[in-house]
Coordinates of C-alpha atoms and ligand atoms in Angstrom, one line a residue:
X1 CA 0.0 0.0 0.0
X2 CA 1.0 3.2 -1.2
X3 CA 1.0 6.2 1.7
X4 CA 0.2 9.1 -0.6
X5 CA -3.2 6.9 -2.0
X6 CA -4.2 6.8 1.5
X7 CA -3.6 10.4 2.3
X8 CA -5.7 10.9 -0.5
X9 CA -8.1 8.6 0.2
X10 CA -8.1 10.2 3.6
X11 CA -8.8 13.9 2.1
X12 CA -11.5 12.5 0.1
X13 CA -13.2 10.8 2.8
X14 CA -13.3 13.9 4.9
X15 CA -14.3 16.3 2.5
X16 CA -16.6 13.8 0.5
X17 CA -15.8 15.5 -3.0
X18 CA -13.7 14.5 -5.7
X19 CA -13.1 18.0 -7.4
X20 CA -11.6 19.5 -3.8
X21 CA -10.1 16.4 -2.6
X22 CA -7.8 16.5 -6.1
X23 CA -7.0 20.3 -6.1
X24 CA -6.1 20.0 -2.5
X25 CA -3.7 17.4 -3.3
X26 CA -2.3 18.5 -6.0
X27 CA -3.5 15.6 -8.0
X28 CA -5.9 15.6 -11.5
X29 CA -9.1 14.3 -11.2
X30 CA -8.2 11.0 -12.8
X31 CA -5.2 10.0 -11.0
X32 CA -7.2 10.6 -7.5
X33 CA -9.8 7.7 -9.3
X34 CA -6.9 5.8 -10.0
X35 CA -5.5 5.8 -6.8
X36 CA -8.8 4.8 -4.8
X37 CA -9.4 2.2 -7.4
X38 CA -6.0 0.8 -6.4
X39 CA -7.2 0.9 -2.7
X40 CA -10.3 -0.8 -3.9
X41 CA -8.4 -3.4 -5.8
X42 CA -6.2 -4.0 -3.3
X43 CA -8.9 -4.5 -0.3
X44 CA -11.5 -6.1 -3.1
X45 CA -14.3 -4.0 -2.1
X46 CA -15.4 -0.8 -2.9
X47 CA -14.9 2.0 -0.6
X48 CA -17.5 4.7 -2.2
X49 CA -21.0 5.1 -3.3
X50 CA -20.8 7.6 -5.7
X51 CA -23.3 9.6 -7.2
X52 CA -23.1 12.2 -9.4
X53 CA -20.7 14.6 -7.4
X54 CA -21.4 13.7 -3.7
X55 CA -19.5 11.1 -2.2
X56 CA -20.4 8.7 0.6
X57 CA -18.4 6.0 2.5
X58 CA -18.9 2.5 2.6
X59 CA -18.1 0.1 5.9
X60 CA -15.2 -0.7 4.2
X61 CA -14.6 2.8 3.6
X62 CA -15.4 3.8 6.9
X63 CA -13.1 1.3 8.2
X64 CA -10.1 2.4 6.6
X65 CA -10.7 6.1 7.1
X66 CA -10.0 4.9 10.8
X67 CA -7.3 3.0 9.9
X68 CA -5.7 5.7 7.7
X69 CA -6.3 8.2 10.4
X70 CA -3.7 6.2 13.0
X71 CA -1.7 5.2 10.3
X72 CA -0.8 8.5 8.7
X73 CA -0.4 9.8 12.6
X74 CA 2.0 7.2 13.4
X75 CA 3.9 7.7 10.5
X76 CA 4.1 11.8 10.8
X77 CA 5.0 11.3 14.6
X78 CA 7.6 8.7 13.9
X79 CA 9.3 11.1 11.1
X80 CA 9.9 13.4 13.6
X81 CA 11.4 11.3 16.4
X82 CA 13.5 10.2 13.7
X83 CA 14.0 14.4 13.1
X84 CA 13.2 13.9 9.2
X85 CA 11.0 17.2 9.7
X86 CA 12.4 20.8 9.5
X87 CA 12.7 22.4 12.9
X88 CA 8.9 22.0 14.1
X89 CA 7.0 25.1 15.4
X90 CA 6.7 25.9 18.7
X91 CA 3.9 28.2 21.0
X92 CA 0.5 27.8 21.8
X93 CA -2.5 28.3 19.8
X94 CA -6.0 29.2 20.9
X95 CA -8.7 27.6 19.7
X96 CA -12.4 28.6 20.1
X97 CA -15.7 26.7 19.4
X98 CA -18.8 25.1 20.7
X99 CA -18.8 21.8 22.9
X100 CA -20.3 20.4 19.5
X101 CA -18.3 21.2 17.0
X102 CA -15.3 20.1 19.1
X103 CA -16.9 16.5 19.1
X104 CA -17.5 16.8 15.4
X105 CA -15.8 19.1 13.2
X106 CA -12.5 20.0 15.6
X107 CA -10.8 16.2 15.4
X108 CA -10.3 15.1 12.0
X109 CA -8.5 18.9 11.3
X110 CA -7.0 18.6 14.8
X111 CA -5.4 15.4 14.3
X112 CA -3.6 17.1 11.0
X113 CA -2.3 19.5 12.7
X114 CA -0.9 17.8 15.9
X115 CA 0.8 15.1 13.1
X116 CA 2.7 18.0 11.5
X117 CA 3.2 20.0 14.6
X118 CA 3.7 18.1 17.3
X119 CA 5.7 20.3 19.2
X120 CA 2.5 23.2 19.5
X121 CA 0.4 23.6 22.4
X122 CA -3.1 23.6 21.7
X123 CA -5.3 25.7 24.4
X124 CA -9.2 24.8 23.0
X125 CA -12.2 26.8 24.9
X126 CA -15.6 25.6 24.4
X127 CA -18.5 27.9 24.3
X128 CA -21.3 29.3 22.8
X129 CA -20.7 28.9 19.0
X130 CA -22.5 32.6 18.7
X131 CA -19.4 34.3 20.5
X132 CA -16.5 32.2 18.2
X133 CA -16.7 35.3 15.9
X134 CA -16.2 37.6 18.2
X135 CA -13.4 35.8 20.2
X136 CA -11.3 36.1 17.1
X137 CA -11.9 39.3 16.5
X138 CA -10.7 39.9 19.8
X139 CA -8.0 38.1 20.3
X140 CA -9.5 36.3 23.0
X141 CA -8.9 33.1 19.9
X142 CA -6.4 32.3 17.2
X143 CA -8.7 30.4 15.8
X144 CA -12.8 29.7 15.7
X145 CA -14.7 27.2 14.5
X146 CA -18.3 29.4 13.5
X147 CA -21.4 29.6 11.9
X148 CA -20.9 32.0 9.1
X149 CA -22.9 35.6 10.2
X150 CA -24.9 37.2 7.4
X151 CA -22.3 39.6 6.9
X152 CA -18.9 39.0 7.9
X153 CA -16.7 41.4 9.8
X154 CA -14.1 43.0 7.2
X155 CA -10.8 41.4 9.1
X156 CA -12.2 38.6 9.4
X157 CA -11.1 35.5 6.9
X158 CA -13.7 32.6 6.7
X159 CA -12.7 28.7 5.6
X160 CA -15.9 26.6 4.8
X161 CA -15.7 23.1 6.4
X162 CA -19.2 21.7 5.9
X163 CA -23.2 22.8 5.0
X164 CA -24.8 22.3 7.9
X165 CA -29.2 21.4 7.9
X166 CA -30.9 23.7 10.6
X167 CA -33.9 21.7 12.0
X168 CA -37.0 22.3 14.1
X169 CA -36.8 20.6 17.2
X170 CA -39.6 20.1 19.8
X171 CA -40.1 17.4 22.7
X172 CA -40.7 14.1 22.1
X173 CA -42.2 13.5 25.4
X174 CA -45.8 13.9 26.3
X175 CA -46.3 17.0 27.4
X176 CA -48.3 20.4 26.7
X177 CA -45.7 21.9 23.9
X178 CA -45.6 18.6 22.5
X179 CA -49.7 18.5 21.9
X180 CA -49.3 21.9 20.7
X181 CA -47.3 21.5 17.8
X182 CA -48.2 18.0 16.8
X183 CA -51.6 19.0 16.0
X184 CA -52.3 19.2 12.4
X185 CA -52.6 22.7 12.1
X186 CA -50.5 24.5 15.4
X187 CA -50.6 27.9 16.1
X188 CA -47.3 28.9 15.9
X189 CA -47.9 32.1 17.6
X190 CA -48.8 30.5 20.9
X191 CA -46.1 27.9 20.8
X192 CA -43.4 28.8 23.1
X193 CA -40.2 29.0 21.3
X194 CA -36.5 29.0 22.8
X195 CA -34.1 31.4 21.4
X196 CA -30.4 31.9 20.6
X197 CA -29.3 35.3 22.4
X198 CA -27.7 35.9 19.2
X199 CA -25.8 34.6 16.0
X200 CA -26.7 33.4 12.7
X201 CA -29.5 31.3 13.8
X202 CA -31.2 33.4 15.8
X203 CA -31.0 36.0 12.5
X204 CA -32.2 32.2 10.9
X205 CA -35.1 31.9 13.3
X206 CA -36.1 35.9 12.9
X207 CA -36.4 34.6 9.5
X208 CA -38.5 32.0 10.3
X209 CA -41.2 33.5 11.7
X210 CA -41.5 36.2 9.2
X211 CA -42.2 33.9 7.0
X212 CA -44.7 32.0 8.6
X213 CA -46.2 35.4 9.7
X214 CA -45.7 35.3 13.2
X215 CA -45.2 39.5 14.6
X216 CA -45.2 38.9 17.8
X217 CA -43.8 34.8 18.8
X218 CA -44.4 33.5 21.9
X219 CA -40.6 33.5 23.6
X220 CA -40.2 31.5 26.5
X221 CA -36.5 31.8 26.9
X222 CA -33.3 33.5 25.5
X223 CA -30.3 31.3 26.0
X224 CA -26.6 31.4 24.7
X225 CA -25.2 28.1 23.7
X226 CA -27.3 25.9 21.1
X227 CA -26.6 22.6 23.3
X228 CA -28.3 24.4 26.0
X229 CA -31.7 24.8 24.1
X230 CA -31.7 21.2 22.9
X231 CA -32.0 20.3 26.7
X232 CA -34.6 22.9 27.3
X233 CA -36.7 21.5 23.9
X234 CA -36.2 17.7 26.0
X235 CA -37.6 19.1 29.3
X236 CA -40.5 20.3 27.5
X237 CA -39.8 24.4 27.9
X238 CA -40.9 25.1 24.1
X239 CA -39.7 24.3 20.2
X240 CA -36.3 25.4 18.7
X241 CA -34.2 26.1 15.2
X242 CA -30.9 24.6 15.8
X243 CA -28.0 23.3 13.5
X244 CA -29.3 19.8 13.3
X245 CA -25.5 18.5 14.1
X246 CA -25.9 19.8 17.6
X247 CA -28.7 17.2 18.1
X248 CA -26.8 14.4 16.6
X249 CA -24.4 14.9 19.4
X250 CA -26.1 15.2 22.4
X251 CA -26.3 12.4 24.7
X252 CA -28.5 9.9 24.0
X253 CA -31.1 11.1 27.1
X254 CA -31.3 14.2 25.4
X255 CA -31.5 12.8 21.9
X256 CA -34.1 10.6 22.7
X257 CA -36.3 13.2 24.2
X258 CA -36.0 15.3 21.1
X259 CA -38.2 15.0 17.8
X260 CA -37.9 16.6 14.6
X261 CA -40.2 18.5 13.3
X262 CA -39.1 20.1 10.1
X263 CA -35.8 20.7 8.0
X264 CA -35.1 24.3 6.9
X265 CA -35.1 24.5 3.4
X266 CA -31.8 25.0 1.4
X267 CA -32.3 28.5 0.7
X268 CA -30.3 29.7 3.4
X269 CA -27.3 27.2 4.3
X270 CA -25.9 27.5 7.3
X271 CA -21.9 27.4 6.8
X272 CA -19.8 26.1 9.2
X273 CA -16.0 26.8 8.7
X274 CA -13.2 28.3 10.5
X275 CA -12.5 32.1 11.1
X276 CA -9.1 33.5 11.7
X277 CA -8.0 37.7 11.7
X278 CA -6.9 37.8 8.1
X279 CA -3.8 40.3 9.0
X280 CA -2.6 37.3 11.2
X281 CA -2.7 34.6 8.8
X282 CA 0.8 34.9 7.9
X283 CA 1.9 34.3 11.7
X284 CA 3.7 30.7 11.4
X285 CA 1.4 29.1 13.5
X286 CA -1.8 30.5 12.1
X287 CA -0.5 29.7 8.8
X288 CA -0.1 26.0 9.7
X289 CA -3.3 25.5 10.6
X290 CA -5.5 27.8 8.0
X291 CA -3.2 25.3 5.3
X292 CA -4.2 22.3 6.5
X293 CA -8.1 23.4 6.2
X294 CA -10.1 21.5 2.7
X295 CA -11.4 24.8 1.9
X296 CA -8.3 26.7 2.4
X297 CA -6.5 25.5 -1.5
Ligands
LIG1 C1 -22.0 26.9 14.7 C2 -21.4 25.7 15.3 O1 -20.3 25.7 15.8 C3 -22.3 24.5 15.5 C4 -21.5 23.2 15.4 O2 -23.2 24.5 14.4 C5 -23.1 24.7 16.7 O3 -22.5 24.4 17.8 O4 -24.2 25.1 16.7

């Protein structure tokens, strides 16, 4: 087995597209096919479902994204012990984002880095993904992993990592709210809804209601931090609009106490990607990291 195939294959089972997995490696479009049919050949099984553009994984696939993973660590750690790097980089580099995305967006790009710079000190703070923004903007972060505001602040350079669904959530449970909105007609206005303080989906939710022509909603609570009003949706407080990823990865007492109600439509994605002061991205360590992002090439 070749190690450059399974880089690749590694890139392209992150970012689940051909077209951006090739131009980030520095590979055409037909030598990337050829190099995950040699995978395929070699393992005798296929490793994608492809359709169209979109990409998914198969078990196999899955299976030897984890296996690539420690491998390509292992290998990048033992190069330098064995000091076939350049002289590493050094410091500390704070990183910003909700308890969320650190469980589901932060590893993969974390795991890069920590191969190729080994010697940096990573300092992550967890928080409400509305503030990640404004930390870097700051300087309170180096780095934040955000949802993308409506309008961006000029300094402010934005990496997409992913297109995020934004779902209706309400509890599952019996309870009044419940009855409320699984009626076949609800009154939206009188359904008690739990908001973000602020951020991109509160200006999503704002949205929301103007469209289903609600002037005045019925707000039970304000809260900062989107895990926080998943677990007031599952103790029955009201309905909310929240990245759906933030359901996915809530415990499974939470989960489970949570239904769906509706998917926003595409119109307005919500972009998830990392921010960083553009006049700092040619600090070494910034750098490092902002080149190792898929959307950064
Ligand atoms: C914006 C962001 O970081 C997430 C993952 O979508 C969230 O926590 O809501």
């Amino acid at each position: 087995m070749d190690l450059r195939d399974l880089k690749t294959f590694l890139h392209l089972a992150e970012s689940r597209h051909f077209g951006r997995s090739a131009r980030a490696m520095h590979v055409s479009p037909s030598t990337l096919s050829r190099q995950i049919q040699r995978l395929e050949d070699d393992l005798g099984q296929p490793l994608f479902l492809r359709d169209n553009r979109t990409v998914t994984l198969t078990e196999a696939g899955e299976q030897l994204k984890q296996f690539a993973q420690h491998t390509l660590l292992q290998y990048q750690q033992m190069r330098h012990t064995i000091g076939q790097e350049g002289p590493s980089l050094t410091g500390e580099l704070h990183l910003f984002c909700s308890v969320t995305a650190a469980y589901s967006h932060l590893p993969p790009i974390l795991d890069r880095f920590r191969a190729e710079h080994p010697n940096v000190e990573i300092k992550l703070t967890t928080g409400d993904a509305a503030d990640a923004v404004e930390k870097v903007d700051s300087d309170e972060a180096d780095i934040a992993i955000a949802g993308k505001p409506e309008t961006l602040p000029p300094g402010i350079a934005f990496s997409i990592l992913d297109n995020l669904s934004v779902a209706l959530i309400a509890p599952a449970l019996p309870c009044p709210v419940r009855a409320q909105v699984n009626l076949p007609d609800p009154d939206w206005a009188k359904v008690p809804f739990i908001l973000p303080d602020q951020g991109p989906v509160r200006r999503r939710i704002e949205l929301w209601f103007r469209r289903q022509k609600i002037s005045n909603p019925f707000i039970y609570a304000t809260v900062a931090g989107h895990e926080a009003m998943v677990s007031m949706v599952a103790l029955g407080c009201g309905v909310a609009l929240i990245p759906e990823i933030v359901l996915e990865n809530s415990p499974e007492p939470v989960r489970n106490r949570v239904q769906i109600l509706e998917r926003s439509d595409e119109t307005t994605p919500f972009e998830l990607g990392v921010c960083v002061q553009k006049k700092r991205l040619n600090e070494p360590l910034v750098h490092a990291f902002w080149k190792l992002l898929p959307g950064s090439h």
